[in-house]
CSV table of C-alpha atoms and ligand atoms in Angstrom, one decimal:
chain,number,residue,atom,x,y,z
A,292,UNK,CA,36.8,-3.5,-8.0
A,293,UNK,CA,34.4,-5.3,-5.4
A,294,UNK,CA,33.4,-1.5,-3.8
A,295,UNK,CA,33.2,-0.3,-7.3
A,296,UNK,CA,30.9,-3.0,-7.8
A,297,UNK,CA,28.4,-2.6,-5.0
A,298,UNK,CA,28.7,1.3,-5.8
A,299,UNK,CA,27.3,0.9,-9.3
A,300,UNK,CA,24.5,-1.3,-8.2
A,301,UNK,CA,23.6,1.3,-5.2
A,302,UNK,CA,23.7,3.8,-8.0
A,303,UNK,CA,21.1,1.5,-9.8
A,304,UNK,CA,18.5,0.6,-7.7
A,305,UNK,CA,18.2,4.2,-6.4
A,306,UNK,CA,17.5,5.5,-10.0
A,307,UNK,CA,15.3,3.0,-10.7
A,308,UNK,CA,13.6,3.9,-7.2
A,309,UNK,CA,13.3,7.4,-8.3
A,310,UNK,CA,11.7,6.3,-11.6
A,311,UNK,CA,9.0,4.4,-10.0
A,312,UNK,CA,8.4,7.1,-7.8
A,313,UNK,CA,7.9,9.5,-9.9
A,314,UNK,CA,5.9,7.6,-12.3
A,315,UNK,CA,3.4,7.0,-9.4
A,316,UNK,CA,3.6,10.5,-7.9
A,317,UNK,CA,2.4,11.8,-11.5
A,318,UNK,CA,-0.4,9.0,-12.5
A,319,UNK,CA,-1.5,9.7,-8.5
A,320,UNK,CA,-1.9,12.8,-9.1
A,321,UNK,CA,-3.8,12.7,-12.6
A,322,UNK,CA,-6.3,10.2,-11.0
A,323,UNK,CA,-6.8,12.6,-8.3
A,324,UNK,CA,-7.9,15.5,-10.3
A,325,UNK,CA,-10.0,12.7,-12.3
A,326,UNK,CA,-11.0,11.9,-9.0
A,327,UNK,CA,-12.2,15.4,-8.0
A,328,UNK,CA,-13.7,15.8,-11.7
A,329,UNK,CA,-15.7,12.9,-11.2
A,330,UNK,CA,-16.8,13.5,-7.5
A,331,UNK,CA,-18.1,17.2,-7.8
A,332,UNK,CA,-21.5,16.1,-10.1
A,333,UNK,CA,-21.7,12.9,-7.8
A,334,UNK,CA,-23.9,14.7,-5.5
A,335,UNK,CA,-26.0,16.5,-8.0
A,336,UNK,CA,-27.1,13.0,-9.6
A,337,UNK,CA,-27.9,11.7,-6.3
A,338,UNK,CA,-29.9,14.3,-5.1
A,339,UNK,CA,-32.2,14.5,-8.8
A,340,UNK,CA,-32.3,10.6,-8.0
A,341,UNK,CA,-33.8,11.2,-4.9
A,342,UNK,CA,-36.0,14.0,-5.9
A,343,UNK,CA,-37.0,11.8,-8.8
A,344,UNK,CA,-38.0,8.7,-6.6
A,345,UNK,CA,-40.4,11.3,-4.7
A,346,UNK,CA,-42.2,12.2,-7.9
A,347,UNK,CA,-42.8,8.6,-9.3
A,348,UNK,CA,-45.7,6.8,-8.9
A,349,UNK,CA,-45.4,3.7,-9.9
A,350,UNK,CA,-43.1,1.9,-7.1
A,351,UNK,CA,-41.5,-0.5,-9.7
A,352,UNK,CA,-40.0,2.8,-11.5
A,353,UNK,CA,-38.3,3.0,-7.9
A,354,UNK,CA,-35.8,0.5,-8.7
A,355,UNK,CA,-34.1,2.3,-11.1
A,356,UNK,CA,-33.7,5.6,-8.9
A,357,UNK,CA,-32.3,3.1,-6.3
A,358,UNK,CA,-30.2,1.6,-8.7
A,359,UNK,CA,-28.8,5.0,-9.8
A,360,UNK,CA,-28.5,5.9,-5.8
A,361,UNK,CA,-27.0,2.8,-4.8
A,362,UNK,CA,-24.1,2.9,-7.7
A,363,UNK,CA,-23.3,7.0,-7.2
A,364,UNK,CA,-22.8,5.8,-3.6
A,365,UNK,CA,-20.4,3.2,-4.8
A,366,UNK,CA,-17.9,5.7,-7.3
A,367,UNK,CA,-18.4,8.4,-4.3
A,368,UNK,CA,-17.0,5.5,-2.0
A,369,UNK,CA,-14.3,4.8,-4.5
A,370,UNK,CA,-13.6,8.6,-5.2
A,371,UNK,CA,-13.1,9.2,-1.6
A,372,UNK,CA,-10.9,6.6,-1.6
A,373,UNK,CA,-8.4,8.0,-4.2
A,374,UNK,CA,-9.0,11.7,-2.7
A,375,UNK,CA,-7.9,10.7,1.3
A,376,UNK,CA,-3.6,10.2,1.0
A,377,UNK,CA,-2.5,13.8,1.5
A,378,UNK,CA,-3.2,14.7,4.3
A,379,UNK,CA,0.9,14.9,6.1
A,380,UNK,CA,1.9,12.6,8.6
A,381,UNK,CA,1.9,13.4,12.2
A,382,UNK,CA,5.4,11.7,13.0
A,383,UNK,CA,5.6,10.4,17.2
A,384,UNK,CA,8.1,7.8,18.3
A,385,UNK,CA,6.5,4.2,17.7
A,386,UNK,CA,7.6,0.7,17.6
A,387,UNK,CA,6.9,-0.6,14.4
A,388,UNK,CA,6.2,-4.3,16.3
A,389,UNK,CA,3.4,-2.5,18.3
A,390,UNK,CA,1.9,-1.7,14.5
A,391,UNK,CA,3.0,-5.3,13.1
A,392,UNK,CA,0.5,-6.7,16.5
A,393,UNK,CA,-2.3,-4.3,15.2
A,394,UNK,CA,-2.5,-5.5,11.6
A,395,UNK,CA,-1.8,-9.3,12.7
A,396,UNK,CA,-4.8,-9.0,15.0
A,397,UNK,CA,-6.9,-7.5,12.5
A,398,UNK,CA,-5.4,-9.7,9.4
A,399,UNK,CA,-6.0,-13.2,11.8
A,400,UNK,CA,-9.9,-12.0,12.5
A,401,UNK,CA,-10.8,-11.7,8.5
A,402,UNK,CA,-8.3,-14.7,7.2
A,403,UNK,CA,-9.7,-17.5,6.0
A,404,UNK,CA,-9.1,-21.0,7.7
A,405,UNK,CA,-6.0,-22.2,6.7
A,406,UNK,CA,-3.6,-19.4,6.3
A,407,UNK,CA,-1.4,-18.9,9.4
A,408,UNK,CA,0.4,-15.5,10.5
A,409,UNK,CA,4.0,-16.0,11.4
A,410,UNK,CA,6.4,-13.9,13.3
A,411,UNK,CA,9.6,-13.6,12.8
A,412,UNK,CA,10.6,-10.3,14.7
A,413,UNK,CA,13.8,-9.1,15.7
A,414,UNK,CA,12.9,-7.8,19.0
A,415,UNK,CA,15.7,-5.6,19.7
A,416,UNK,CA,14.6,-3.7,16.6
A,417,UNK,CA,14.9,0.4,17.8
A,418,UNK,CA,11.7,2.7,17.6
A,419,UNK,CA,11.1,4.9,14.4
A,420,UNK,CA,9.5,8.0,14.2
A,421,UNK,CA,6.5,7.8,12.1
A,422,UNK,CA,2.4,7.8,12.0
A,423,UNK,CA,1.1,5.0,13.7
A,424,UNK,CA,-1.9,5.0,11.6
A,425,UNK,CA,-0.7,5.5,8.1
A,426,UNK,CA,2.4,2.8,9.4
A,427,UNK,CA,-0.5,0.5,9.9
A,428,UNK,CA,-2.7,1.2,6.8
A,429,UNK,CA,0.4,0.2,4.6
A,430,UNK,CA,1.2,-2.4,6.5
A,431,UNK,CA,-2.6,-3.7,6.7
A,432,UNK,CA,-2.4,-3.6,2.5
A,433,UNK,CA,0.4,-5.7,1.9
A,434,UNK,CA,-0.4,-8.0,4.2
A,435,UNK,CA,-4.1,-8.5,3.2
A,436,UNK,CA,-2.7,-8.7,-0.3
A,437,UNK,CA,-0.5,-11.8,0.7
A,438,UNK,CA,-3.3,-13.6,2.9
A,439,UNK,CA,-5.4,-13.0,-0.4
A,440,UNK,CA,-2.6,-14.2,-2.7
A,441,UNK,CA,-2.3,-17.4,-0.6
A,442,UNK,CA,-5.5,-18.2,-0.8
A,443,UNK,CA,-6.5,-17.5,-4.1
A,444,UNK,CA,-3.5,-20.0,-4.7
A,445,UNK,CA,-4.1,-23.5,-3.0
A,446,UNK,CA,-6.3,-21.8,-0.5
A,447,UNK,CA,-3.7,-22.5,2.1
A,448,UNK,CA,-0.8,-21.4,3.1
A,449,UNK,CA,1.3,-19.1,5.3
A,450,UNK,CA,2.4,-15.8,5.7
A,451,UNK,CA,5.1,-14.4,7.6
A,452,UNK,CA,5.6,-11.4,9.0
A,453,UNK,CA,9.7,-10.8,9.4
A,454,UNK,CA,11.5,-7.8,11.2
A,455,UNK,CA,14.8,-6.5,10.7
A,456,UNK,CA,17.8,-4.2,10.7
A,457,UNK,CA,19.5,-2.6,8.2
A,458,UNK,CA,23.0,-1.1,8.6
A,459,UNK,CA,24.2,1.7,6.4
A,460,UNK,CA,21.4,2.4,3.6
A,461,UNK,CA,20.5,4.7,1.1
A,462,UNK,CA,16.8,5.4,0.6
A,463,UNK,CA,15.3,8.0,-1.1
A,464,UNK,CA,18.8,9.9,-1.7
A,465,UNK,CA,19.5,10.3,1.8
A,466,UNK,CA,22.2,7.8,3.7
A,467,UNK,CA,21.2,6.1,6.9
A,468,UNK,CA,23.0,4.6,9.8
A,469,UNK,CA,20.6,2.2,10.6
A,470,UNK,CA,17.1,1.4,9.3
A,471,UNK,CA,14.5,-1.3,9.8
A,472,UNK,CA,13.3,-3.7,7.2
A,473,UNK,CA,9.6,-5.2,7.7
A,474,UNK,CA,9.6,-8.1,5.5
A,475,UNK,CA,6.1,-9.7,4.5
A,476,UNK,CA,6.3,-13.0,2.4
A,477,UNK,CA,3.8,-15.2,1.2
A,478,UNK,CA,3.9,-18.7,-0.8
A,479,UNK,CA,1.1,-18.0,-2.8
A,480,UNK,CA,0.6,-18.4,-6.5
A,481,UNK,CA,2.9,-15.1,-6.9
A,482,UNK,CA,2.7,-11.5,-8.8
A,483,UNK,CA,0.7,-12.2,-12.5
A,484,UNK,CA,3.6,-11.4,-15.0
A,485,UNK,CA,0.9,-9.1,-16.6
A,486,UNK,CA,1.0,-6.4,-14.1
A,487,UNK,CA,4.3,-7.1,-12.2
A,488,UNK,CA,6.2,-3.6,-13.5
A,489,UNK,CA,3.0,-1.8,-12.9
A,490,UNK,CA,1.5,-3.4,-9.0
A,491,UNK,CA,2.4,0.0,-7.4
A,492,UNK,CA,0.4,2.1,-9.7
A,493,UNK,CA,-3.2,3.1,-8.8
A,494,UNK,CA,-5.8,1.0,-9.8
A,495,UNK,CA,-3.8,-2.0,-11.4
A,496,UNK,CA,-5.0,-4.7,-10.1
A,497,UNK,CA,-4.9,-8.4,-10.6
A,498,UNK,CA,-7.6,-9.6,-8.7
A,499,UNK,CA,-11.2,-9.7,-9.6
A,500,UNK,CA,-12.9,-7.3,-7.3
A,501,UNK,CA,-10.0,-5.2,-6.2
A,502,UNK,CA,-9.6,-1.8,-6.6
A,503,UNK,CA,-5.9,-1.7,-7.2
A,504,UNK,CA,-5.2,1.2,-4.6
A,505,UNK,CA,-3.6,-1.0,-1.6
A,506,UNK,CA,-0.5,-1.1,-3.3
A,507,UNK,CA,-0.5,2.8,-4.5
A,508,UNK,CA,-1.5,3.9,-0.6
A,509,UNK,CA,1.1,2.1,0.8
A,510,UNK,CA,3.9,3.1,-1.1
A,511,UNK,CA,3.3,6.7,-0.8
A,512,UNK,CA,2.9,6.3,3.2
A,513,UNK,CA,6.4,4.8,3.1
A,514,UNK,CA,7.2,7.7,0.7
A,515,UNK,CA,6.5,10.0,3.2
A,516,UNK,CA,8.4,8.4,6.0
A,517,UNK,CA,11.4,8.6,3.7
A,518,UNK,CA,11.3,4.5,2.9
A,519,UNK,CA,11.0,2.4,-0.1
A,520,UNK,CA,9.5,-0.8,-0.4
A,521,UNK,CA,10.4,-3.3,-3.0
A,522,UNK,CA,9.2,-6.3,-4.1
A,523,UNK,CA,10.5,-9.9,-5.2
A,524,UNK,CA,8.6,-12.2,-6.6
A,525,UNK,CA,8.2,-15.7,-7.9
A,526,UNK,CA,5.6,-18.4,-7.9
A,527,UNK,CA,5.4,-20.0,-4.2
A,528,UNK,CA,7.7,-17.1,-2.9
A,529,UNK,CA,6.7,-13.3,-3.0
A,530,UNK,CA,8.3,-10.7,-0.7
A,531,UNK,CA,7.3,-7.4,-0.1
A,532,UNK,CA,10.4,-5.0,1.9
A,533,UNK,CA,9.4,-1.9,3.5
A,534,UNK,CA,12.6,-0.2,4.4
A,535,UNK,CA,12.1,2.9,6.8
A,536,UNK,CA,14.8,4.9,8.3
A,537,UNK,CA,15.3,5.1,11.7
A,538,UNK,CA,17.1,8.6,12.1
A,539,UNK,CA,17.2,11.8,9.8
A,540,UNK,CA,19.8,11.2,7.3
A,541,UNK,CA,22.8,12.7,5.9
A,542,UNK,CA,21.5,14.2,2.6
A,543,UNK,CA,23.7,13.2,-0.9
B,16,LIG,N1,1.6,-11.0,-2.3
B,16,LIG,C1,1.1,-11.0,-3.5
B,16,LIG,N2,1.1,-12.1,-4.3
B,16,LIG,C2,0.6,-12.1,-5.6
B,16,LIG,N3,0.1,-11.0,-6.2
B,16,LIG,C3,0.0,-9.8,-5.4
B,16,LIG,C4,0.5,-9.8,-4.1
B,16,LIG,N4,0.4,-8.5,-3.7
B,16,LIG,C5,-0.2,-7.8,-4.7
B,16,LIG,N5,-0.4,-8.6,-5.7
B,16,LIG,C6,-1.0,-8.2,-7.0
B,16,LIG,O1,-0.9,-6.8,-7.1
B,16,LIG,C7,-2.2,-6.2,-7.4
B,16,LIG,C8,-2.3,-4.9,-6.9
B,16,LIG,O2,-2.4,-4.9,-5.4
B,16,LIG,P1,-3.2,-3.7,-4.7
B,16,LIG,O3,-3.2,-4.0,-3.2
B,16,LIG,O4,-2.6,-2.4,-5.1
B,16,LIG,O5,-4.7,-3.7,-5.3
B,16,LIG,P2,-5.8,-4.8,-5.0
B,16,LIG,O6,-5.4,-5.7,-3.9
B,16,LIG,O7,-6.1,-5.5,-6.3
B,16,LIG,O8,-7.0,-3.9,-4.6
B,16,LIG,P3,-7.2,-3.1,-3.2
B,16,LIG,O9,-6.0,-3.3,-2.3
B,16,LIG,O10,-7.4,-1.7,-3.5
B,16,LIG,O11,-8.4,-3.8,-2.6
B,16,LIG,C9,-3.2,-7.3,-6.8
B,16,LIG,O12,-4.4,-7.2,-7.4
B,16,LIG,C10,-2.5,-8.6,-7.1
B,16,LIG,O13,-2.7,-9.0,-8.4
B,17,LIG,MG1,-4.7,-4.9,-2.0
């Protein structure tokens, strides 16, 4: 009864992976054609902006070719943005504590006074193979997403950064002998029940001046390593798991 169980609930969580997955594969890709839509003209207005600038007299009438300049700069920015995930990783062996350092040392130098890094790493954790920088880059998003959660919150708090491993494992309809689990949790204010179903889509976001990509990145870098990442969330408590595999798997 008890295997039965477990079975059912593997069963479970994988379809319900696949479903997520395949709801932000297809709105990723729709946004990127919007993206490409949008970007193509981008240049043209700029460059009629510019022209336009030359011809005016009247420098006042300047700030409103510099506004138009300044805010096609801004969606080309954001356009680029949504455009950059594909292109394929370039897997070497790397030791996902080596990446953990990078994106503390980076996280510690913009967080605000008040919210401390932890480590809780399992040293004797084996190397993956992966791409250092796209490993960092998700990483660096949930991570940033937690400091800025704490703080947003009481604006202190702490993060910490946990490593682990994971014996026998399904991810992404392949079985694993071993994989590593890189646990980031936070006690901020936790995920707004508005948007908690749709975090790992592009462009929801919850915050005021965020873009709502971090989230959307990093799961399809994970994707591409053949991991998941989950989340669990409740006020004072949120943790993100990225699961990765460690060696190819046996297909199901
Ligand atoms: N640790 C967390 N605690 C609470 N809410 C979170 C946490 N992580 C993510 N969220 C919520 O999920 C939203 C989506 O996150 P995501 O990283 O995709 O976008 P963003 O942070 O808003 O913008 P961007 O990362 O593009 O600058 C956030 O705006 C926030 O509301
Ligand atoms: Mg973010």
């Amino acid at each position: 009864m008890l295997i039965e169980f477990r079975h059912i609930e593997q069963q479970l969580r994988i379809a319900r992976e696949q479903q997520l997955l395949d709801g932000t594969q297809a709105s990723r890709e729709l946004i990127r054609n919007l993206a490409h839509e949008i970007r193509n003209p981008l240049g043209g207005i700029r460059g009629a902006a510019q022209l336009l600038a030359r011809e005016l007299e009247r420098p006042e009438l300047h700030d409103y070719t510099g506004v138009i300049m300044k805010e096609v700069d801004r969606l080309q920015s954001l356009m680029d943005r949504l455009l950059t995930p594909h292109r394929l990783p370039k897997p070497v062996p790397l030791n996902i504590h080596e990446a953990l350092e990078r994106v503390r040392m980076l996280i510690v130098a913009e967080a605000p006074l008040g919210v401390s890094i932890e480590r809780d790493y399992d040293v004797s954790l084996p190397d993956i193979v992966g791409d250092m920088e796209q490993i960092i880059q998700a990483l660096l998003n949930v991570v940033r997403n937690a400091v800025q959660a704490v703080q947003s919150g009481r604006g202190a708090g702490r993060v910490v950064l946990r490593t682990r491993v994971v014996r026998q494992i399904t991810l992404a309809r392949r079985r694993y002998r071993h994989a590593i689990a890189i646990q980031v949790i936070d006690d901020g204010p936790g995920i707004p029940d508005a948007i908690r179903d749709h975090i790992f889509y592009p462009l929801v976001s919850g915050r005021k001046d965020g873009s709502g990509l971090g989230l959307s990145l990093a799961q399809t870098f994970v994707a591409q390593h053949h991991g998941t990442i989950e989340v669990e969330s409740q006020p004072g408590h949120t943790c993100f798991t990225i699961l990765l595999p460690v060696e190819t798997g046996e297909t199901r």
